[in-house]
mmCIF file of C-alpha atoms in Angstrom:
data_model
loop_
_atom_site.group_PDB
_atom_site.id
_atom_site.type_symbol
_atom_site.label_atom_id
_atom_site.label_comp_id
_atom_site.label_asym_id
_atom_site.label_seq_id
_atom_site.Cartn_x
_atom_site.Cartn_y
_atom_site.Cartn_z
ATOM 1 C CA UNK A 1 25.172 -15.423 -27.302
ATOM 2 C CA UNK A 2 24.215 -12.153 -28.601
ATOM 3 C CA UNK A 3 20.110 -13.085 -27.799
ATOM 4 C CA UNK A 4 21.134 -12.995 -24.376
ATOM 5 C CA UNK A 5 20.097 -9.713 -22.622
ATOM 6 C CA UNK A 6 23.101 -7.991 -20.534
ATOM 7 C CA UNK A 7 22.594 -5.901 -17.891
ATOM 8 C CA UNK A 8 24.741 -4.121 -15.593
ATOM 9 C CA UNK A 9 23.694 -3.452 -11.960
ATOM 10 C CA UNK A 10 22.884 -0.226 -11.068
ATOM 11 C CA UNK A 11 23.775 1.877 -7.949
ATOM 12 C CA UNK A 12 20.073 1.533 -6.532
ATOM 13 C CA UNK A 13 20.282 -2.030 -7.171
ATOM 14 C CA UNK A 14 23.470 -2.880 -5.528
ATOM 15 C CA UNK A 15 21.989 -0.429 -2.406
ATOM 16 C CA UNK A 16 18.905 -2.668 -2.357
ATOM 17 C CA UNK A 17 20.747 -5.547 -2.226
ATOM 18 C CA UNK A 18 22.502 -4.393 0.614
ATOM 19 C CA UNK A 19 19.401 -3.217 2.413
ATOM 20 C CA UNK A 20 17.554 -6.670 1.355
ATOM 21 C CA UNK A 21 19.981 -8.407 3.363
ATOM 22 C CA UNK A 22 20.123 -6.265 6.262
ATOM 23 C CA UNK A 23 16.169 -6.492 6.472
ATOM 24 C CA UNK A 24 16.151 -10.762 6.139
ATOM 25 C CA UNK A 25 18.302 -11.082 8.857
ATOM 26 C CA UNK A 26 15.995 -9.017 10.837
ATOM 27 C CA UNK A 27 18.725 -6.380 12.006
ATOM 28 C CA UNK A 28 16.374 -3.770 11.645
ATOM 29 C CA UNK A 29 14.147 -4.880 14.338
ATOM 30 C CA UNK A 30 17.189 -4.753 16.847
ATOM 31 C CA UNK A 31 19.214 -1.971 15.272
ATOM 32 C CA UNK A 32 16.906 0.448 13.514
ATOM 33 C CA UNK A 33 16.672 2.136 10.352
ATOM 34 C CA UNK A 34 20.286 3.276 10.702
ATOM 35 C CA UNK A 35 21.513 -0.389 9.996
ATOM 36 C CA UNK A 36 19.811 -0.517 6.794
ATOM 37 C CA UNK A 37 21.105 2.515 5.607
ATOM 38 C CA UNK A 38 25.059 1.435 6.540
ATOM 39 C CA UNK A 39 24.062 -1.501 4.863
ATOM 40 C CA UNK A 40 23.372 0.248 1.694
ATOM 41 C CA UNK A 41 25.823 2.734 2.179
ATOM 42 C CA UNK A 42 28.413 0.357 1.667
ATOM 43 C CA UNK A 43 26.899 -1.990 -0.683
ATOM 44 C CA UNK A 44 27.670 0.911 -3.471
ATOM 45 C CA UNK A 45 31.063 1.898 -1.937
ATOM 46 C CA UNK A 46 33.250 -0.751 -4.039
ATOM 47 C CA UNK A 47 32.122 1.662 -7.254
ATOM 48 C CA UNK A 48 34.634 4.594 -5.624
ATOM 49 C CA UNK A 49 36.775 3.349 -8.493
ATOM 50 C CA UNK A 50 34.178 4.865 -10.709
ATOM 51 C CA UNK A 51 35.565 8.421 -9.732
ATOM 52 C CA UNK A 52 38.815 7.856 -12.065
ATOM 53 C CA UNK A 53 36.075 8.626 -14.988
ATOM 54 C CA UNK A 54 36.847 12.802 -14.214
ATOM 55 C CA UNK A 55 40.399 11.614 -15.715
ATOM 56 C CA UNK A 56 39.612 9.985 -18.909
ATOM 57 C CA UNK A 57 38.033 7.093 -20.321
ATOM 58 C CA UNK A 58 41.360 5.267 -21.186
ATOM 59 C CA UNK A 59 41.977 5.978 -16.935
ATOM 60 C CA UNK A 60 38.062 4.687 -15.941
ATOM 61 C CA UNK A 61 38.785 1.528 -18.199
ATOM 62 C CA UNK A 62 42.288 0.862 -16.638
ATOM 63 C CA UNK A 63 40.764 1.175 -12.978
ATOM 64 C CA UNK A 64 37.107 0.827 -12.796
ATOM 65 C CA UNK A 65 36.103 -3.054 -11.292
ATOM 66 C CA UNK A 66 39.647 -3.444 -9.879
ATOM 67 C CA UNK A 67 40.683 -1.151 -7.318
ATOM 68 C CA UNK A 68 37.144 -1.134 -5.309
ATOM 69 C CA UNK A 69 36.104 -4.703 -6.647
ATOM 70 C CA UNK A 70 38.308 -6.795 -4.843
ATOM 71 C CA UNK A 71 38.059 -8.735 -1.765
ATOM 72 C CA UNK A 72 40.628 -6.430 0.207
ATOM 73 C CA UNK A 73 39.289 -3.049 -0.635
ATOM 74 C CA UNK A 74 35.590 -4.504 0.194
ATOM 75 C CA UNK A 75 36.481 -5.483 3.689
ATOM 76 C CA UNK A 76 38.808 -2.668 4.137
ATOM 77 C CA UNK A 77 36.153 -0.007 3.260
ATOM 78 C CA UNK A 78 34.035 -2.234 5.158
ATOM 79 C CA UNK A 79 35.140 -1.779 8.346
ATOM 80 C CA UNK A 80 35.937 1.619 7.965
ATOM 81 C CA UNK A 81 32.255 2.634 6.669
ATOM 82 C CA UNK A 82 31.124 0.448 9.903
ATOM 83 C CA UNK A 83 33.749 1.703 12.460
ATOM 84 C CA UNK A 84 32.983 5.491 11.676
ATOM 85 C CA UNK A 85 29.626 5.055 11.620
ATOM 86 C CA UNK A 86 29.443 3.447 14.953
ATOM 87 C CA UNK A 87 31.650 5.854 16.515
ATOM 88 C CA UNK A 88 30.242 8.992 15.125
ATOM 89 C CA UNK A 89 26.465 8.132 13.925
ATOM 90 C CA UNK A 90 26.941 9.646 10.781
ATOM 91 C CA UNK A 91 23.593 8.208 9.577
ATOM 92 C CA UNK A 92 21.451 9.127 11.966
ATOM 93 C CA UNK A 93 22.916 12.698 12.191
ATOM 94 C CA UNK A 94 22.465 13.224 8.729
ATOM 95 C CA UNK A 95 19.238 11.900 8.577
ATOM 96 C CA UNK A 96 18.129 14.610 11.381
ATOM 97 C CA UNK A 97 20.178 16.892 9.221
ATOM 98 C CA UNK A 98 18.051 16.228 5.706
ATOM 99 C CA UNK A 99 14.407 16.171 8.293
ATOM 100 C CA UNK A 100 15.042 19.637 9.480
ATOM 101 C CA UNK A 101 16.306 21.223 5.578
ATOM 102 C CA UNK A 102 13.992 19.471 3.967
ATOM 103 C CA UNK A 103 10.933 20.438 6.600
ATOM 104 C CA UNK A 104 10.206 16.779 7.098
ATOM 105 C CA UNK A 105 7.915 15.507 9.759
ATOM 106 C CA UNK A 106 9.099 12.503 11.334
ATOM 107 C CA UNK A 107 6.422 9.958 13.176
ATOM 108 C CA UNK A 108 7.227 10.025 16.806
ATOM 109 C CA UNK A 109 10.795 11.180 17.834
ATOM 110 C CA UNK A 110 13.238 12.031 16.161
ATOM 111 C CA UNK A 111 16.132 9.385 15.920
ATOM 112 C CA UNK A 112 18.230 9.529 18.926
ATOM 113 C CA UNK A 113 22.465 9.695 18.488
ATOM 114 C CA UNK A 114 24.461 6.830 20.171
ATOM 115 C CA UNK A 115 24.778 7.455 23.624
ATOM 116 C CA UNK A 116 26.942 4.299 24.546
ATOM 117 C CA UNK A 117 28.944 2.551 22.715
ATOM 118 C CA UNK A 118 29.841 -1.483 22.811
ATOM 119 C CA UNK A 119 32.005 -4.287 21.641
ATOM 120 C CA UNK A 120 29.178 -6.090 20.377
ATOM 121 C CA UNK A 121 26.921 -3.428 18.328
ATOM 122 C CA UNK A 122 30.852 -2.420 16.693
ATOM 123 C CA UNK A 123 31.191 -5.658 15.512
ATOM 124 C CA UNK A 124 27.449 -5.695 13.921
ATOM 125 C CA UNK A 125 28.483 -2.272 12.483
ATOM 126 C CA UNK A 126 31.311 -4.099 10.698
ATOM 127 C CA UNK A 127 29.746 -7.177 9.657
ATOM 128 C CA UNK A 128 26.976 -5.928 8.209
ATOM 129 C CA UNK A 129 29.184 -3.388 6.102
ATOM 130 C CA UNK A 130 31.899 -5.681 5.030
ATOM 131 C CA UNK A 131 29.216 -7.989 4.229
ATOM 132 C CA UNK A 132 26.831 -5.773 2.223
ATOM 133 C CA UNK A 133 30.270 -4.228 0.364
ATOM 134 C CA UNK A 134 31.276 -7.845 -0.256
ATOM 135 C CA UNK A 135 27.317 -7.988 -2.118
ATOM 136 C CA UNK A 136 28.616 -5.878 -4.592
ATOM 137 C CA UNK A 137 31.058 -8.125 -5.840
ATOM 138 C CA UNK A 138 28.585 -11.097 -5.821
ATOM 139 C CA UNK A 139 25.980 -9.048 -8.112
ATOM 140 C CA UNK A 140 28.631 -7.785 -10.581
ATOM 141 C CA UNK A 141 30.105 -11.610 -10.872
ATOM 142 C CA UNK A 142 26.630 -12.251 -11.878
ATOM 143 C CA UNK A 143 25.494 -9.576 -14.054
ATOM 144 C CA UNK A 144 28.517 -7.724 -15.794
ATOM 145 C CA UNK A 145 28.451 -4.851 -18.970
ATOM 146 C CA UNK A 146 24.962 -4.123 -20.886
ATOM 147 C CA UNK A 147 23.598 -4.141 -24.609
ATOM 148 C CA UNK A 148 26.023 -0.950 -25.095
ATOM 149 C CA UNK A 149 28.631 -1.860 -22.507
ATOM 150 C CA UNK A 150 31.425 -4.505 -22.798
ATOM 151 C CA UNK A 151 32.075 -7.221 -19.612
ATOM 152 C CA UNK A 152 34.309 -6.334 -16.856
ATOM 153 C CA UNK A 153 35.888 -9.111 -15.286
ATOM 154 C CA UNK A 154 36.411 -8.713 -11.606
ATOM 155 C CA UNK A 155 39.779 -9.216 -10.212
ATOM 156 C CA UNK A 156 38.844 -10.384 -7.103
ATOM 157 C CA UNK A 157 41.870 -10.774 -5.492
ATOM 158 C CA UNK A 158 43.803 -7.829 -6.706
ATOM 159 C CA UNK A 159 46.572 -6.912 -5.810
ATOM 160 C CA UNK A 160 47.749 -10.090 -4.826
ATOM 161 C CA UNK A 161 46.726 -11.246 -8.408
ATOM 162 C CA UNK A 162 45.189 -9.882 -11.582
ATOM 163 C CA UNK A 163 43.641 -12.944 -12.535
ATOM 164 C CA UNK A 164 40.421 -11.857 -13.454
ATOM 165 C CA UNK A 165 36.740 -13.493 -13.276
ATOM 166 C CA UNK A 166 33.084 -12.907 -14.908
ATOM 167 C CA UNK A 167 30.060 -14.387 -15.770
ATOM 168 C CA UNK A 168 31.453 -16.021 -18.581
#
C-alpha cells in the first residue's frame, strides 16, 4: 500500500529505545547514568554494518541489515560493549573527559570510576547491552526503508541462514 507512510528508524531513535528501556526497569536508580548510556551505546551498535557504505553502494546494499542485524552479532557485540565497559568504565571516563573540554559544570561530584568490580554488576553490564542491541532488531522488524528508501529484510539468523524477515 503505497498510502502507507514508511519510515526508517533513526540512530537517535534506536539510542532512545535503548535508554527507554534501561530507565523502565529502573536501572538507573541502582546503576547511574552510566547504565543508560551503555544501554544506548549498544542499541545503535548493530548499524556497524553501515560502515561498508565508504566502499560502494553495490557493497552497503550487499551488507547493510545482515552482518550487524542478526541475533549472533547482537549478543556478541553485546557482551563485548558490556564486558569492556565494566572493566574499564569507558563511559564514565569519557564523560569526565567531554565535562573538562567542553568546560562543563557538573551538579555535585564528578562521576566516580569503578573502584570494585563484581560478578553481579558484570552480568547487568551484559544484559542490559545484549538486550538494548537485541532492541535494534525489534524496531527495524517493525519499521523498515522510507518514502525514498526500499525495505530491508532482516536476516535474523545469519549466518546460520539467510532466510530473511520484514514487516511485510
Amino acid at each position: 500500500d503505497e498510502s502507507r507512510r514508511k519510515h526508517d528508524v533513526t540512530t537517535y531513535e534506536h539510542a532512545m529505545l535503548g535508554i527507554t528501556g534501561v530507565l523502565a526497569a529502573g536501572l538507573n536508580r541502582r546503576y547511574g547514568w552510566p547504565i543508560v548510556a551503555i544501554a544506548a551505546v549498544a542499541a545503535v551498535s548493530p548499524d556497524w554494518d553501515g560502515v561498508t557504505i565508504v566502499a560502494g553502494a553495490a557493497a552497503f546494499a550487499a551488507s547493510h541489515r545482515v552482518w550487524g542485524h542478526n541475533v549472533w552479532a547482537c549478543v556478541a557485540t553485546g557482551i563485548l560493549i558490556g564486558c569492556l565497559d565494566y572493566r574499564f568504565d569507558a563511559v564514565t571516563r569519557g564523560g569526565r573527559f567531554l565535562a573538562r573540554l567542553l568546560h562543563l559544570s557538573m551538579p555535585g561530584e564528578p562521576p566516580r570510576i569503578r573502584a570494585a568490580w563484581s560478578l553481579g554488576g558484570l552480568a547487568v553490564w551484559i544484559g542490559v547491552a545484549v538486550l538494548a542491541a537485541l532492541s535494534h532488531l525489534a524496531a527495524d522488524l517493525v519499521f523498515s526503508g522510507s518514502a525514498t528508501l526500499p525495505d530491508w529484510q532482516l536476516q535474523l539468523w545469519w549466518p546460520v541462514s539467510s532466510v530473511g524477515r520484514s514487516e511485510e
